[in-house]
């Protein structure tokens, strides 16, 4: 999860160029409805894409199909910003779930429900496989439950989630919790955790990280560790530094590496055992 800047795209201009192309199957319906679509664009900007504040304008069915087709197969020399969003806006971290990498585009408001935003750049967010896993879910049963919006939700700059380790040292039960239960956007954070983050298999990823770390901590953390024996408090200091490194690397405290190690550094009993294992393996 990461706060990113809105794409610098003139969406009205893109729409006009499509609407005026008589060779496209969307002509003349797109031209006839372009004013309505532009109004929707402005409403989206005014409401910052809030799913609770946005209603579809119910375009003609044929035009809805055409707009979705333009997204799927852009006309020649049009909608060229799509590749830029997909590959370059956030290439190493998913703004939606915090996983590593992107490669797809997520329609924040689903194009099947809001076809007018199918090619609207401010509704298109670079994402990873969480895009397909959340399907068309964007809000819950009760306001304000909704998915976080990486272009508009400034609270993404806060640390939102952390891993929690419970039980056995070698094979603990690992979960993800909200870091601040008094966060003013707690209902949004709960919904996003359930509908986006957890659906993208973060738990299995965290379990793999712990499995690797618990087997060879002296190698995985070796570059962080001082020479000689180390205790749990010294290890905590090292891991705190590593969390800062990952936050700087991905420009967000809500990347999965940070969620993992931030949670680990709060578990002093586990850190003490990990330091003990490191000392044995280094000797």
C-alpha positions as CSV (number, residue, x, y, z in Angstrom):
1,X,0.0,0.0,0.0
2,X,1.4,3.3,-1.0
3,X,0.2,6.9,-1.5
4,X,1.0,7.9,-5.1
5,X,0.4,10.9,-7.2
6,X,-2.5,11.1,-9.6
7,X,-1.5,10.6,-13.2
8,X,-0.9,13.8,-15.1
9,X,-3.3,13.0,-17.9
10,X,-5.8,15.3,-19.6
11,X,-8.7,12.9,-19.5
12,X,-11.1,15.3,-21.1
13,X,-8.8,15.6,-24.1
14,X,-8.4,11.9,-24.4
15,X,-12.1,11.5,-24.3
16,X,-12.6,14.1,-27.0
17,X,-10.2,12.5,-29.4
18,X,-11.9,9.1,-29.0
19,X,-15.4,10.6,-29.3
20,X,-14.5,12.4,-32.5
21,X,-13.1,9.3,-34.2
22,X,-15.7,8.2,-36.7
23,X,-13.8,5.0,-37.4
24,X,-14.5,3.6,-33.9
25,X,-17.5,1.5,-33.0
26,X,-18.2,4.0,-30.1
27,X,-19.1,6.7,-32.6
28,X,-21.5,8.6,-32.4
29,X,-22.7,7.3,-29.0
30,X,-19.5,8.4,-27.2
31,X,-19.7,11.9,-28.8
32,X,-23.4,12.2,-27.8
33,X,-22.6,11.3,-24.2
34,X,-19.2,12.9,-23.7
35,X,-20.6,15.8,-21.7
36,X,-22.2,13.4,-19.3
37,X,-19.0,11.5,-18.9
38,X,-17.0,14.6,-18.3
39,X,-19.4,15.6,-15.6
40,X,-18.8,12.2,-14.0
41,X,-15.0,12.8,-14.3
42,X,-15.4,16.1,-12.4
43,X,-17.6,14.5,-9.8
44,X,-15.0,11.8,-9.2
45,X,-12.4,14.4,-8.7
46,X,-14.6,16.3,-6.3
47,X,-15.5,13.2,-4.3
48,X,-11.9,11.8,-4.6
49,X,-13.4,8.6,-5.9
50,X,-15.3,7.7,-2.7
51,X,-17.4,4.7,-3.6
52,X,-20.1,5.9,-1.1
53,X,-20.4,9.2,-2.9
54,X,-20.4,8.0,-6.5
55,X,-23.3,6.7,-8.5
56,X,-23.0,5.4,-12.1
57,X,-24.6,7.5,-14.8
58,X,-26.0,4.4,-16.5
59,X,-24.7,5.0,-20.0
60,X,-26.4,3.1,-22.9
61,X,-25.4,-0.6,-22.8
62,X,-23.7,-0.5,-26.2
63,X,-21.5,2.5,-25.2
64,X,-20.6,0.8,-21.9
65,X,-19.3,-2.2,-24.0
66,X,-17.4,0.2,-26.3
67,X,-15.7,2.0,-23.4
68,X,-14.6,-1.3,-21.8
69,X,-13.3,-2.4,-25.2
70,X,-11.3,0.8,-25.7
71,X,-9.6,0.0,-22.4
72,X,-8.9,-3.6,-23.3
73,X,-7.7,-2.8,-26.8
74,X,-6.8,0.9,-27.1
75,X,-7.3,2.4,-30.5
76,X,-4.1,3.3,-32.4
77,X,-2.2,6.1,-30.8
78,X,-4.8,6.6,-28.1
79,X,-4.8,5.9,-24.3
80,X,-1.0,5.5,-24.4
81,X,-0.8,6.5,-20.7
82,X,-2.1,3.0,-19.8
83,X,1.3,1.4,-20.2
84,X,2.9,4.1,-18.2
85,X,0.5,3.5,-15.4
86,X,0.9,-0.2,-15.6
87,X,4.7,-0.4,-15.7
88,X,6.2,2.9,-14.4
89,X,4.0,4.7,-11.9
90,X,4.9,2.2,-9.0
91,X,7.0,-0.6,-10.5
92,X,8.3,-2.2,-7.3
93,X,5.4,-2.1,-4.8
94,X,1.7,-2.5,-5.2
95,X,-0.1,0.6,-4.1
96,X,-3.2,-1.4,-3.3
97,X,-2.0,-4.3,-1.1
98,X,1.7,-3.6,-0.4
99,X,2.9,-6.7,-2.2
100,X,6.1,-6.7,-4.3
101,X,5.6,-5.6,-7.9
102,X,2.7,-4.5,-10.1
103,X,2.1,-5.2,-13.8
104,X,-1.7,-4.8,-14.0
105,X,-4.1,-2.0,-13.7
106,X,-6.9,-2.0,-11.1
107,X,-10.1,-0.1,-11.8
108,X,-10.8,1.4,-8.4
109,X,-14.5,1.7,-9.2
110,X,-15.0,-1.5,-11.3
111,X,-15.6,-0.9,-15.0
112,X,-18.4,-3.4,-15.1
113,X,-20.4,-1.2,-12.6
114,X,-19.0,2.2,-13.7
115,X,-18.2,2.0,-17.4
116,X,-17.8,5.7,-17.7
117,X,-14.6,5.4,-15.7
118,X,-13.2,2.5,-17.7
119,X,-10.5,4.8,-19.3
120,X,-10.4,7.6,-16.7
121,X,-6.8,7.8,-15.5
122,X,-7.7,8.8,-11.9
123,X,-9.7,5.5,-11.6
124,X,-6.8,3.4,-12.9
125,X,-4.2,2.2,-10.3
126,X,-1.1,0.1,-10.9
127,X,-1.6,-3.2,-9.0
128,X,-0.5,-6.8,-8.6
129,X,-2.7,-9.9,-8.5
130,X,-4.8,-8.3,-5.8
131,X,-6.5,-6.6,-8.7
132,X,-8.3,-9.8,-9.8
133,X,-8.6,-11.2,-6.3
134,X,-10.8,-8.4,-5.0
135,X,-13.0,-8.6,-8.2
136,X,-15.6,-5.8,-8.0
137,X,-15.6,-5.3,-4.3
138,X,-15.0,-1.6,-3.5
139,X,-17.2,-0.9,-0.5
140,X,-18.9,-2.8,2.4
141,X,-22.4,-3.0,3.8
142,X,-22.0,0.1,6.1
143,X,-20.5,3.4,5.5
144,X,-17.5,4.2,5.6
145,X,-16.3,0.7,4.8
146,X,-14.4,0.8,1.5
147,X,-11.2,0.0,-0.2
148,X,-8.3,2.5,0.3
149,X,-7.6,4.8,-2.7
150,X,-3.8,5.3,-3.3
151,X,-4.3,8.6,-5.1
152,X,-6.4,10.3,-2.5
153,X,-6.0,8.7,0.9
154,X,-3.2,10.6,2.6
155,X,-3.4,8.3,5.7
156,X,-1.5,5.7,3.5
157,X,1.6,7.6,4.7
158,X,0.9,6.3,8.2
159,X,2.0,2.8,9.3
160,X,-1.3,0.9,9.0
161,X,-0.6,-2.8,9.6
162,X,1.9,-5.2,11.3
163,X,2.4,-8.9,11.5
164,X,1.6,-10.8,14.7
165,X,3.4,-14.0,15.8
166,X,1.8,-16.4,18.2
167,X,2.6,-19.8,19.5
168,X,5.4,-22.2,18.5
169,X,8.8,-20.7,17.7
170,X,9.4,-22.7,14.6
171,X,5.9,-22.8,13.2
172,X,4.0,-19.8,14.7
173,X,0.5,-18.7,13.8
174,X,1.0,-15.5,11.9
175,X,-1.7,-12.9,11.3
176,X,-1.9,-9.2,10.3
177,X,-3.5,-6.6,12.5
178,X,-4.1,-2.9,12.3
179,X,-1.2,-1.1,14.0
180,X,-3.3,1.6,15.6
181,X,-6.7,0.5,16.8
182,X,-7.6,4.1,17.5
183,X,-6.8,5.2,13.9
184,X,-9.5,7.7,12.7
185,X,-10.1,5.6,9.6
186,X,-10.3,2.3,11.5
187,X,-13.4,1.0,9.6
188,X,-11.7,1.6,6.2
189,X,-8.6,-0.1,7.4
190,X,-10.5,-3.2,8.6
191,X,-12.3,-3.5,5.3
192,X,-9.2,-3.0,3.2
193,X,-7.4,-5.6,5.3
194,X,-10.1,-8.2,4.8
195,X,-11.0,-7.5,1.1
196,X,-7.6,-6.6,-0.4
197,X,-4.5,-7.4,1.7
198,X,-5.5,-10.8,3.2
199,X,-7.0,-12.0,-0.1
200,X,-3.6,-11.6,-1.8
201,X,-2.0,-14.4,0.3
202,X,0.1,-12.2,2.5
203,X,-0.1,-14.8,5.3
204,X,1.6,-17.5,3.3
205,X,4.2,-14.9,2.3
206,X,4.8,-14.0,5.9
207,X,5.0,-17.7,6.9
208,X,7.6,-18.3,4.2
209,X,9.7,-15.3,5.4
210,X,9.6,-16.6,9.0
211,X,10.4,-20.1,7.9
212,X,13.5,-18.9,6.0
213,X,14.5,-16.6,8.9
214,X,14.1,-19.1,11.6
215,X,16.3,-21.7,9.8
216,X,19.2,-19.4,8.9
217,X,18.9,-16.1,10.8
218,X,22.7,-15.7,10.9
219,X,22.8,-15.5,7.1
220,X,19.6,-13.6,6.4
221,X,20.4,-10.9,9.0
222,X,24.2,-11.2,8.9
223,X,24.8,-7.9,7.2
224,X,22.8,-6.2,10.0
225,X,24.5,-7.8,12.9
226,X,27.5,-6.6,14.9
227,X,30.4,-9.0,15.5
228,X,30.3,-11.3,18.4
229,X,27.4,-12.5,20.5
230,X,24.2,-10.6,20.3
231,X,21.2,-10.4,22.7
232,X,17.6,-9.8,21.9
233,X,17.7,-6.0,22.6
234,X,20.6,-5.6,20.2
235,X,18.8,-7.6,17.6
236,X,15.7,-5.4,18.0
237,X,17.9,-2.4,17.3
238,X,19.2,-4.0,14.1
239,X,15.7,-4.9,12.9
240,X,14.4,-1.4,13.6
241,X,17.2,-0.1,11.3
242,X,16.2,-2.7,8.7
243,X,12.5,-1.6,8.9
244,X,13.7,2.0,8.1
245,X,15.7,0.7,5.2
246,X,12.7,-1.1,3.7
247,X,10.4,1.9,4.2
248,X,12.9,4.1,2.4
249,X,13.4,1.6,-0.4
250,X,9.7,1.3,-1.2
251,X,8.8,4.8,0.0
252,X,6.0,3.5,2.2
253,X,5.8,1.8,5.7
254,X,3.1,-0.4,4.3
255,X,5.2,-2.8,2.2
256,X,5.1,-6.5,3.2
257,X,8.8,-6.5,4.3
258,X,8.1,-3.7,6.7
259,X,4.8,-5.3,7.9
260,X,6.8,-8.5,8.7
261,X,9.8,-7.0,10.5
262,X,7.9,-4.3,12.3
263,X,5.7,-7.0,13.8
264,X,8.7,-9.1,14.7
265,X,10.5,-6.3,16.5
266,X,7.5,-5.9,18.9
267,X,7.8,-9.6,19.9
268,X,10.7,-9.5,22.4
269,X,10.4,-13.1,23.5
270,X,10.8,-14.2,19.9
271,X,13.7,-11.9,19.3
272,X,15.5,-13.3,22.4
273,X,15.1,-16.8,21.0
274,X,16.2,-15.6,17.6
275,X,19.3,-14.0,19.0
276,X,20.1,-17.2,20.9
277,X,19.8,-19.2,17.7
278,X,22.0,-16.7,15.9
279,X,24.7,-17.1,18.5
280,X,24.7,-20.9,18.2
281,X,24.8,-20.9,14.4
282,X,27.6,-18.3,14.3
283,X,29.9,-20.3,16.6
